[in-house]
XYZ file of C-alpha atoms in Angstrom:
584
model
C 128.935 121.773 66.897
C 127.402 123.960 69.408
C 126.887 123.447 72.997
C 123.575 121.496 74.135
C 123.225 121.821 77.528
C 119.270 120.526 77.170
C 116.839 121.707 80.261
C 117.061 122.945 83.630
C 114.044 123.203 85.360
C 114.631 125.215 88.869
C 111.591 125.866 91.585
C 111.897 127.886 94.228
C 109.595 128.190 97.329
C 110.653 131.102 98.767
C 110.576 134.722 97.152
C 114.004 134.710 96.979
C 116.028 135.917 94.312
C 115.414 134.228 90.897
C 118.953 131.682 89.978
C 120.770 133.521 87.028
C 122.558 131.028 84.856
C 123.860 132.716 81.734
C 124.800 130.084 78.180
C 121.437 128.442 77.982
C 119.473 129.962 74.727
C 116.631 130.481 76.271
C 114.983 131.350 80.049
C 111.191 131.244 81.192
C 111.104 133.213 84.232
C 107.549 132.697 86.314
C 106.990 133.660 89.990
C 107.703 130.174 91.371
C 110.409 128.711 88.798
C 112.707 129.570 86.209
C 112.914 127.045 82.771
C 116.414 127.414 80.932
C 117.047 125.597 77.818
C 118.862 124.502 74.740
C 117.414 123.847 71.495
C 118.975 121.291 68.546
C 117.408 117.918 70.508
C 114.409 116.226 68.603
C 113.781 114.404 71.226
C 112.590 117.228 73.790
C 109.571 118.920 73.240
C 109.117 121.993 75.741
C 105.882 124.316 75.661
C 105.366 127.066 78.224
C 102.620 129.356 78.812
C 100.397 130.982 81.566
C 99.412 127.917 83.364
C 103.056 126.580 83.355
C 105.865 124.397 81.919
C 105.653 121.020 80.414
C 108.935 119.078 79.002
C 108.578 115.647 77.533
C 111.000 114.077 76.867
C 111.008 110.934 74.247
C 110.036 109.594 70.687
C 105.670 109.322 70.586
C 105.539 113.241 69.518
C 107.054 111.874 65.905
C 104.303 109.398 65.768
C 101.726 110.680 62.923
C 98.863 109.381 65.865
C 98.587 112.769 68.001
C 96.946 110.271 70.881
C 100.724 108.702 71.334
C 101.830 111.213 73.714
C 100.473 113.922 76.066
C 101.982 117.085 77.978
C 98.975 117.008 80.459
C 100.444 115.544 83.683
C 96.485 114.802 84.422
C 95.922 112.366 81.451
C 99.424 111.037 82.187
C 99.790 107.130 82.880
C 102.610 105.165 83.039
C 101.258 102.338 81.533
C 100.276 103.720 78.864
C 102.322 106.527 77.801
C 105.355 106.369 77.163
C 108.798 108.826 77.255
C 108.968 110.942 80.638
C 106.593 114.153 81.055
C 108.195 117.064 83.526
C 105.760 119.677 84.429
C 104.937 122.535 86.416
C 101.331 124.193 86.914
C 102.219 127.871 88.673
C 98.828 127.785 90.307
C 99.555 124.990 92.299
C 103.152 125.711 92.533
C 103.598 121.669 91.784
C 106.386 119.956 90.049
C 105.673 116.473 88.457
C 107.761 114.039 86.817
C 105.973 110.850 85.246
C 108.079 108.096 83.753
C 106.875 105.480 81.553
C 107.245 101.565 82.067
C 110.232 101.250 81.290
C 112.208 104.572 82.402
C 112.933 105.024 79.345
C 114.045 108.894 79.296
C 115.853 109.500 82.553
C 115.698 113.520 84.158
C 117.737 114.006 87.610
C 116.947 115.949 90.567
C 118.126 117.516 93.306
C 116.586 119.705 96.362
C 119.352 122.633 96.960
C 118.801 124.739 99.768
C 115.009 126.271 98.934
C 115.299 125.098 95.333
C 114.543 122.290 93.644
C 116.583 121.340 90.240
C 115.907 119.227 87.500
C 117.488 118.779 84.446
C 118.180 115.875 81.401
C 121.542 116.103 81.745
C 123.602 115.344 84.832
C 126.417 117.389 84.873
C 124.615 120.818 84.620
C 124.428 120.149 88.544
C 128.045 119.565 88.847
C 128.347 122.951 86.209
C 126.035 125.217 87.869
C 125.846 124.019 91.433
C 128.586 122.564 93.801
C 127.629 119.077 93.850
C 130.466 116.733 95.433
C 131.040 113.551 93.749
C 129.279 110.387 95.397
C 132.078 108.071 95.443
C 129.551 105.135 95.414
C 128.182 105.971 92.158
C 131.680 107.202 90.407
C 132.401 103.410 91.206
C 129.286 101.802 90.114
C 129.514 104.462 86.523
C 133.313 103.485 86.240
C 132.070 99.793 86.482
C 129.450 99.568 84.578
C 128.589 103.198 83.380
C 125.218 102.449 85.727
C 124.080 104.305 88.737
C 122.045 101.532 91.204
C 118.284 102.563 92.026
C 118.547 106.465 92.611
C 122.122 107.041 93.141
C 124.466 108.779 90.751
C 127.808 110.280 91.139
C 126.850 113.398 92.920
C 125.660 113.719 96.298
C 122.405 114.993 96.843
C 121.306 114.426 93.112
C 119.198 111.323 92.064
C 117.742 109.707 89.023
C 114.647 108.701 87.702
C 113.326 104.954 87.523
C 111.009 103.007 85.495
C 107.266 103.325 87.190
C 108.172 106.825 89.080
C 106.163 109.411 89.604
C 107.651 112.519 91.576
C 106.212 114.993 92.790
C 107.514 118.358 94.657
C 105.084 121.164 96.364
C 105.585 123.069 99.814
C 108.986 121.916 100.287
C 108.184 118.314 100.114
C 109.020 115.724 97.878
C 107.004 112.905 97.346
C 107.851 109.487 95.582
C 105.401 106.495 94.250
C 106.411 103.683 92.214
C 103.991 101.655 90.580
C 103.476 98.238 90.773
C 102.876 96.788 87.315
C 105.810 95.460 86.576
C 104.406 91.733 87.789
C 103.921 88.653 85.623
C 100.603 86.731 85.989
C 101.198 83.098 85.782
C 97.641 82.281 85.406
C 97.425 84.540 81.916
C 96.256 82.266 78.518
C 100.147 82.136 76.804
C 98.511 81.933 73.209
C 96.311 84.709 73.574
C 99.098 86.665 75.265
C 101.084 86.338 72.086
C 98.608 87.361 69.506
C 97.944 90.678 72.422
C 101.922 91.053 71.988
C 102.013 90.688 67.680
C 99.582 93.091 67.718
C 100.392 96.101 69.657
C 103.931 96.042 68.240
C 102.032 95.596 64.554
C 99.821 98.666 65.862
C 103.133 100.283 67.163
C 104.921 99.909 63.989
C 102.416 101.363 61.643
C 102.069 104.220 63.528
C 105.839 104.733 63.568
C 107.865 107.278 61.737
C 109.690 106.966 59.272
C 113.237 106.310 60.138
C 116.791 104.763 59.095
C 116.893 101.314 60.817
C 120.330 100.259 62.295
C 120.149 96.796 60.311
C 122.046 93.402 61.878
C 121.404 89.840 61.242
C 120.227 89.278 64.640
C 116.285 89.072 65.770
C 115.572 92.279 67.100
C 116.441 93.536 63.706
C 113.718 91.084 62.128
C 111.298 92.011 64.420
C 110.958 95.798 63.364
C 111.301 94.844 59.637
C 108.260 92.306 59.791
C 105.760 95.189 59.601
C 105.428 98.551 58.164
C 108.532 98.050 56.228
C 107.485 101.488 53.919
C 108.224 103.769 56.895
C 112.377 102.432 56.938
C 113.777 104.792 54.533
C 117.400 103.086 54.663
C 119.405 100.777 56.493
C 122.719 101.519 58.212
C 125.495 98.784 59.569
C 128.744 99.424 60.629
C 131.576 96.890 61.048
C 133.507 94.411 59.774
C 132.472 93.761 56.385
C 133.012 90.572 55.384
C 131.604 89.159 58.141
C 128.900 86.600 57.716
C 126.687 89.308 60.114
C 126.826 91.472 57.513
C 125.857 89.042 54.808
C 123.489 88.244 56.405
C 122.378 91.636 56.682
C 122.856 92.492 53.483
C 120.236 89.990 52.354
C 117.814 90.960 55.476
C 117.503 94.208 54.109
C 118.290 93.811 50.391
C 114.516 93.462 49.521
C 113.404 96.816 51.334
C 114.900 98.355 47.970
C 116.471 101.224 49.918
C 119.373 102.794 49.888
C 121.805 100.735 52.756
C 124.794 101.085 53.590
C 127.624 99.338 55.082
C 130.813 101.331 56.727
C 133.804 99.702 58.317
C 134.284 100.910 61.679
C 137.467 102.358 60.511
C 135.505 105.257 59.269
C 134.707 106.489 62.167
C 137.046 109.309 64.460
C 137.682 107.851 67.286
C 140.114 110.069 70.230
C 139.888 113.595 71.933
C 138.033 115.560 69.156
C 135.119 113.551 69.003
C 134.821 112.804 72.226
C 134.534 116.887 72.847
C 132.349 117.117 70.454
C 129.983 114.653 71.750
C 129.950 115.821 75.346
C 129.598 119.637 74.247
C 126.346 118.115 72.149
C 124.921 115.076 73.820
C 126.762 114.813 77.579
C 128.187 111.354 76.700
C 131.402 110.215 74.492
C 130.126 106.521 74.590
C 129.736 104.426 70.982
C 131.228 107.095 68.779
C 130.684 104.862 65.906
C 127.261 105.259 66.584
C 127.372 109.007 66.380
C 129.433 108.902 63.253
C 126.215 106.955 61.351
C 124.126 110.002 62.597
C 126.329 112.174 61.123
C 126.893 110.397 57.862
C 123.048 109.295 57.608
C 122.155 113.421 58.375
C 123.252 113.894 54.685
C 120.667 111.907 53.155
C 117.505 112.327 55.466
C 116.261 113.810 58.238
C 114.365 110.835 59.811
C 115.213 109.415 63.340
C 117.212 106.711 63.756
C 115.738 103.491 64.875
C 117.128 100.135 66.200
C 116.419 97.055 68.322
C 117.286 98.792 71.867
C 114.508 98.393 74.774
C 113.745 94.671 73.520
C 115.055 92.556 75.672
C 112.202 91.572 78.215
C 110.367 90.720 75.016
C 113.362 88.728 73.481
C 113.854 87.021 77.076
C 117.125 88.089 77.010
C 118.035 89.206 80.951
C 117.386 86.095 82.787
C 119.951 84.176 84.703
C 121.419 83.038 82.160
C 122.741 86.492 81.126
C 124.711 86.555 83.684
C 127.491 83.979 83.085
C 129.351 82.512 80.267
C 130.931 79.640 78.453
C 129.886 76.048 79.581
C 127.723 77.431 82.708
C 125.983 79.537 80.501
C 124.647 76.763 78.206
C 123.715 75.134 81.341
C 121.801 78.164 82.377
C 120.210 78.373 79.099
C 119.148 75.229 78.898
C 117.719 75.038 82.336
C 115.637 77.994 81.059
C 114.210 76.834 78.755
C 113.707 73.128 79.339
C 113.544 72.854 82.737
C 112.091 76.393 84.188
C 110.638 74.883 87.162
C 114.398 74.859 88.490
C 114.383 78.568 89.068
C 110.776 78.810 90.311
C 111.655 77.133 93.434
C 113.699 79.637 94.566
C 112.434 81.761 96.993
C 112.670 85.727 96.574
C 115.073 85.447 99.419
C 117.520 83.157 97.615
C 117.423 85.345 94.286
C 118.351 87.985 95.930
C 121.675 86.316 97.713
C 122.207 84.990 94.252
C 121.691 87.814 91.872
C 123.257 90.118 94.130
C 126.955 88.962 93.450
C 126.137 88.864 89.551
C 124.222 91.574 89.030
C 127.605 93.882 91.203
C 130.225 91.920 89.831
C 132.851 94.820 89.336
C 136.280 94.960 89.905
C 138.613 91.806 91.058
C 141.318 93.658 91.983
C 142.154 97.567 92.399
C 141.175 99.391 89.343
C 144.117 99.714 87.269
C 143.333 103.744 86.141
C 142.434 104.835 89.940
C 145.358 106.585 92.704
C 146.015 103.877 94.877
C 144.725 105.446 98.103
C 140.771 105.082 96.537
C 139.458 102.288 99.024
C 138.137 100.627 96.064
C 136.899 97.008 98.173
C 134.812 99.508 100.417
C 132.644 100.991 97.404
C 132.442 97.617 95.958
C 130.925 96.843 99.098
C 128.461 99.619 98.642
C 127.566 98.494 94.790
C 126.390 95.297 96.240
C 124.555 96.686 99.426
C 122.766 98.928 96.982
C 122.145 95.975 94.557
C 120.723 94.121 97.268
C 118.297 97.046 98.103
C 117.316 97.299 94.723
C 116.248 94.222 94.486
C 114.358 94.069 97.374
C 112.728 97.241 96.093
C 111.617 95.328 93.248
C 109.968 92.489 95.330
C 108.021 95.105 97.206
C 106.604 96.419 94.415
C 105.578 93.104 93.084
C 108.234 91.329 91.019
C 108.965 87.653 92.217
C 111.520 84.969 90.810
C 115.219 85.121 90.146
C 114.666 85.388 85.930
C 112.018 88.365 86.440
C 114.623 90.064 89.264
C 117.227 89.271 86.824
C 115.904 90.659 83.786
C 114.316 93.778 85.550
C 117.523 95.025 87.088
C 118.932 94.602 83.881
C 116.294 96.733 81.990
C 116.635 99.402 84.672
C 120.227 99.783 84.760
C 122.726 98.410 81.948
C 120.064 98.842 79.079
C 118.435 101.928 79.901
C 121.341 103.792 80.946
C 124.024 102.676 78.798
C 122.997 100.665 75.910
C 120.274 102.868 75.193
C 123.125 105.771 74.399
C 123.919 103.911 71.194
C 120.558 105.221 69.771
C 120.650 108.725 71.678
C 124.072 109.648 70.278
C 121.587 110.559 67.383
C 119.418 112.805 69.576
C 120.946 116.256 68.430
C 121.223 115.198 64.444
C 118.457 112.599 63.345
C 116.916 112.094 66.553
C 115.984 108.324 67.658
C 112.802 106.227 67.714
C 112.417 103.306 70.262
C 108.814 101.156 68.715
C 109.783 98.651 71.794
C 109.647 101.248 74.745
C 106.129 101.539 74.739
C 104.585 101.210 77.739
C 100.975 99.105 76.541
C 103.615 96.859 74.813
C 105.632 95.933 78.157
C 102.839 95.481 80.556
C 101.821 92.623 77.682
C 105.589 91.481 77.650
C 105.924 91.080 81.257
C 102.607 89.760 82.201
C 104.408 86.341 80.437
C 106.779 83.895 82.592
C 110.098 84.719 81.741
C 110.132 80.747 80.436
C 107.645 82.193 77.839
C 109.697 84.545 76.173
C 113.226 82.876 77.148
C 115.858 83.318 73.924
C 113.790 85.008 71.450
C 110.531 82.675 71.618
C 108.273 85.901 71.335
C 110.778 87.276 68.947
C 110.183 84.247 66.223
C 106.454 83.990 66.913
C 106.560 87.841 65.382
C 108.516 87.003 62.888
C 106.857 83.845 61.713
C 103.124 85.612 61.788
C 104.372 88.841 60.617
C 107.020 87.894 57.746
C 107.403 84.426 57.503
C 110.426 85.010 54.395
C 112.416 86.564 57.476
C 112.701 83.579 58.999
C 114.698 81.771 56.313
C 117.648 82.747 56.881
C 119.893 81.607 59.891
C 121.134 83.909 62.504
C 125.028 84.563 62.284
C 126.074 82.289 64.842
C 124.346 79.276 64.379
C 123.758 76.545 61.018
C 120.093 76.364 60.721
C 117.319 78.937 59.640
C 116.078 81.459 61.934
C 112.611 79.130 61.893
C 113.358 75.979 63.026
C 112.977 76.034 66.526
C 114.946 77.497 69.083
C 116.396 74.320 71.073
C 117.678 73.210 67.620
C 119.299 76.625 66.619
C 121.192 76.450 70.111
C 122.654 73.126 69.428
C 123.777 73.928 66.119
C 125.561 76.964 67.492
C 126.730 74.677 69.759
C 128.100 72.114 66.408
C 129.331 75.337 65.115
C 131.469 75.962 67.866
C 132.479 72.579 68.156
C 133.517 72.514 64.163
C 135.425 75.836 64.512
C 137.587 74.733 67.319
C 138.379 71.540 65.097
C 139.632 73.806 62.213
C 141.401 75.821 63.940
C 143.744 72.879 65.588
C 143.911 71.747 61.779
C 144.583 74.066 60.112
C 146.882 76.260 62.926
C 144.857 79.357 62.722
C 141.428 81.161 64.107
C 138.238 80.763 61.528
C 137.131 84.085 60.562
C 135.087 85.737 62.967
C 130.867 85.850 62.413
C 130.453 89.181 63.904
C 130.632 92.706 62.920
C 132.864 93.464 66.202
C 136.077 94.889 64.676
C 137.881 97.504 66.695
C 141.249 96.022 66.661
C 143.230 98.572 64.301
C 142.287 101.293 67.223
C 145.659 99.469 68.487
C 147.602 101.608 65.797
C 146.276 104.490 66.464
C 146.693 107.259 69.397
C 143.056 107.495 69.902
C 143.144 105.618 74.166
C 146.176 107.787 74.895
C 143.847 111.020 73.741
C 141.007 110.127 75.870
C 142.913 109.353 78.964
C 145.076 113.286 78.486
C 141.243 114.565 78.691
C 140.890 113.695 81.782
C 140.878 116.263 84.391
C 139.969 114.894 87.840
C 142.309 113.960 90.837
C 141.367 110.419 90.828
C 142.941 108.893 87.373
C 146.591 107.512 87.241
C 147.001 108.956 84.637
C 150.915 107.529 83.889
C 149.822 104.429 84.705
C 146.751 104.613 82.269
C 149.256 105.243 79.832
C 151.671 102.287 80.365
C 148.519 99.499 81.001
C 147.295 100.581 77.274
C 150.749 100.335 75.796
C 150.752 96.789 77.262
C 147.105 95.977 76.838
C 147.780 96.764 72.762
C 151.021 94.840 72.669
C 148.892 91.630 74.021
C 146.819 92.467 71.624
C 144.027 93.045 74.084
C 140.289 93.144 73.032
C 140.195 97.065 71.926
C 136.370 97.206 71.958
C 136.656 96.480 75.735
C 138.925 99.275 76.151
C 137.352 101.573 73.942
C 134.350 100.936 76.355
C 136.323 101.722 79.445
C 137.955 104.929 78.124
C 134.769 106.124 76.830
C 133.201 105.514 80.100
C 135.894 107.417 82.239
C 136.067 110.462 80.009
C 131.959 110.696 80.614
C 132.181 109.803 83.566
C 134.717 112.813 84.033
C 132.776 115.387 82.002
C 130.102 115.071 84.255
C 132.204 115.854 87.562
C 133.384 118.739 85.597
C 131.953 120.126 82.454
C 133.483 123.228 82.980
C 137.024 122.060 82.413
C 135.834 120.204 79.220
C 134.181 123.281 78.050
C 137.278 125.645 78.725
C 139.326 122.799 76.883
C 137.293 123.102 73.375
């Protein structure tokens, strides 16, 4: 596959000698800045001409409703556009980036001498300019494959956030963030709902048509409860006789499309994937992911489409995200019965308490890092940043510990790293995200988070939408996906309860319910390949090697480690893309 290096936008205030970068396929040369670029991604959509360059960057330019998007940075709104719009008017000599609600398409940025860079992808700073690594963020990234607020793992380059606009002219760079992102607890909760079924009703009928990643969960209900003509097939990967997939199966059955269902062991995991996915997309993350691109390419050309940018409207980021077992019920319930427990926290107190959570990183030294990396000093540093973050969000007028919660979470785990599970499609099918639009999120969010709490909205959809969707159960709990929520939870909970029962019985684990299967990458050489990849000084790499022989003969969780490896080799392309690109 051939190299994507995707945009690099460079101004220059002087009259200075234009950069020369040689490998992109194409250059725009004007007095004041120079555009290089790569074609193959759908997702991009660059025009140039006399007045100057616009990029945008997103999914509403496949919509068959021409009003969906823009490339004038005058008719621009964040709160109602949605995708991210780079552009630069050579009578003005301005550069502006606008981002949508939800930050959905992040650009970095850096000011280099008299020169100001931006670019898609992060590493062409680290490829064409000497950008140091910022330890900081090559911890946070190793973590959590996140970069807090701004920072990323170069100095002197930063990242778009949800709300931004950015502006550069005369050597100055300027930076708002909008305040929308507020509930109203005065708002009618009924007539907030129908506002909410609607736009995504709206949203989904002016969709294109695309291959839906299909799984028996909510999110997947939710985008088949209207417009179901413009899915053209279904895709889940996994393991296959789980009752997920049955599930499904019988979610998606009556769409009469083709569907289809691949075991995970189809897909090539190691070294030669993982090349081929940083040469084309700058990431090596959820190669099973990019194999269903690749296999659904041969069939259609229609982006791919699944439930990723839902989870303020599935209430999914509160508090009680952020734990597990026991305490997590607790939090749940709390939630959802008893949501004047959390309101009585001051913004203060959220932040002393959501700043631990929302930084938890390493325990101990990192087990693939030289031990001279003062490891306790940048976890220090995560959670001083996390702390700022969060503050950032209270001055801009977001209050409570669920709504904190839940919009750190949007901004950082799901945007930047869940949200690659979709993208890994961007130079084959192309993706399409219905719940990133902007109008829709500004309606999510002006709800409590004890409004939309564990999929309340989500059913509401579902019920007025496509009632029949509702009849079956999810795959983790006894009862059908309509009865209500409180009673679902407990019957995950007699579930639970009944399996650890058997199990003593019968002296042996039930079969698992989900599709999570990664286990036989145990057998294979595919963590050994990803850890000889990497280049820089920091990795152990001999003890790498030795923790995954012992991590496999535990019999270690191999998704988890498949998560990690993937991380470090992207993390590690983007401190040097060069050496990766000498290496193919």
């Amino acid at each position: 596959m051939a190299n994507n290096k995707g945009f690099l936008l460079v101004v220059q205030e002087t009259a200075e000698q234009p950069l020369s970068i040689d490998g992109f396929q194409h250059v725009k040369q004007y007095e004041s800045a120079t555009l290089f670029a790569d074609d193959g991604c759908r997702n991009t959509l660059i025009t140039t001409d006399a007045n100057g360059i616009s990029v945008y960057l997103g999914d509403r330019h496949l919509h068959a409703d021409e009003q969906d998007h823009t490339l004038d940075p005058h008719e621009w709104q964040s709160t109602i556009h949605t995708g991210t719009l780079v552009s630069f008017d050579t009578q003005h000599k301005q550069l502006k980036i606008q981002c949508d609600f939800m930050g959905s398409e992040t650009v970095w940025y850096a000011q280099k001498g008299q020169q100001f860079w931006v670019s898609n992808r992060l590493e062409n700073f680290s490829r064409f300019g000497a950008f140091e690594k910022d330890w900081a963020g090559v911890y946070t990234f190793l973590a959590s494959a996140i970069s807090v607020a701004e920072r990323t793992p170069l100095l002197g380059v930063q990242q778009t956030c949800p709300l931004q606009t950015i502006e550069f002219r005369n050597g100055k760079l300027n930076i708002t963030t909008s305040s929308a992102w507020q509930s109203n607890p005065e708002c009618n909760v009924s007539s907030a709902l129908h506002q909410i079924d609607q736009r995504l009703h709206d949203v989904l009928m002016r969709s294109p048509n695309a291959f839906l990643m299909l799984s028996a969960g909510w999110d997947s209900r939710v985008l088949l409860s209207s417009n179901r003509e413009r899915i053209v097939g279904t895709y889940t990967h996994g393991e296959l006789k789980s009752r997920e997939v049955e599930i499904a199966y019988k979610l998606g059955a009556p769409l009469q499309k083709g569907m289809t269902f691949n075991p995970l062991e189809d897909t090539h995991f190691g070294a030669e994937t993982a090349l081929q996915m940083l040469s084309s997309l700058g990431f090596a993350l959820f190669p099973h992911w990019y194999h269903a691109s690749h296999y659904l390419a041969q069939f259609n050309d229609a982006p791919l489409s699944a439930g990723l940018f839902v989870e303020h409207l599935s209430g999914h980021y509160g508090i009680n995200s952020l734990s597990s077992g026991t305490n997590k019920l607790k939090l749940l319930f709390n939630s959802m019965v008893r949501p004047g427990v959390y309101d009585k926290i001051s913004n203060e107190q959220a932040i002393s308490m959501l700043t631990p959570l929302l930084s938890d990183a390493f325990k101990t030294h990192p087990w693939c890092w030289r031990q001279d990396v003062d490891y306790q000093a940048l976890q220090k540093q995560f959670s001083d940043d996390t702390a700022a973050c969060l503050k950032g969000y209270v001055d801009s007028g977001t209050n409570g510990l669920q709504e904190l919660s839940e919009r750190f979470k949007l901004a950082h785990a799901h945007r930047q790293f869940f949200v690659l599970q979709t993208k890994s499609a961007a130079t084959t099918l192309g993706y399409h995200h219905p719940y990133v639009d902007s109008v829709l999120a500004q309606q999510v969010l002006q709800l409590k988070y004890r409004h939309r709490v564990n999929y309340k909205v989500s059913q509401y959809i579902v019920k007025q939408q496509h009632s029949d969707l509702c009849s079956l159960p999810m795959a983790a709990t006894l009862i059908n996906a309509g009865r209500p929520i409180l009673m679902q939870e407990a019957s995950r909970l007699v579930r639970i309860a009944g399996e650890k029962l058997i199990s003593k019985l019968k002296g042996q684990t039930v079969k698992g319910l989900g599709w999570n299967n990664f286990q036989f990458l145990h057998q294979q050489q595919s963590f050994h390949e990803y850890v000889d990849l990497l280049v820089d000084d920091m990795w152990d790499k001999p003890a790498m090697h030795r923790f995954i022989e012992q991590y496999g003969q535990a019999n270690g969780d191999a998704y988890s480690m498949l998560d990690m490896l993937t991380k470090m080799v992207t993390l590690d392309f983007k401190l040097h893309p060069n050496a990766y690109e000498a290496a193919r």
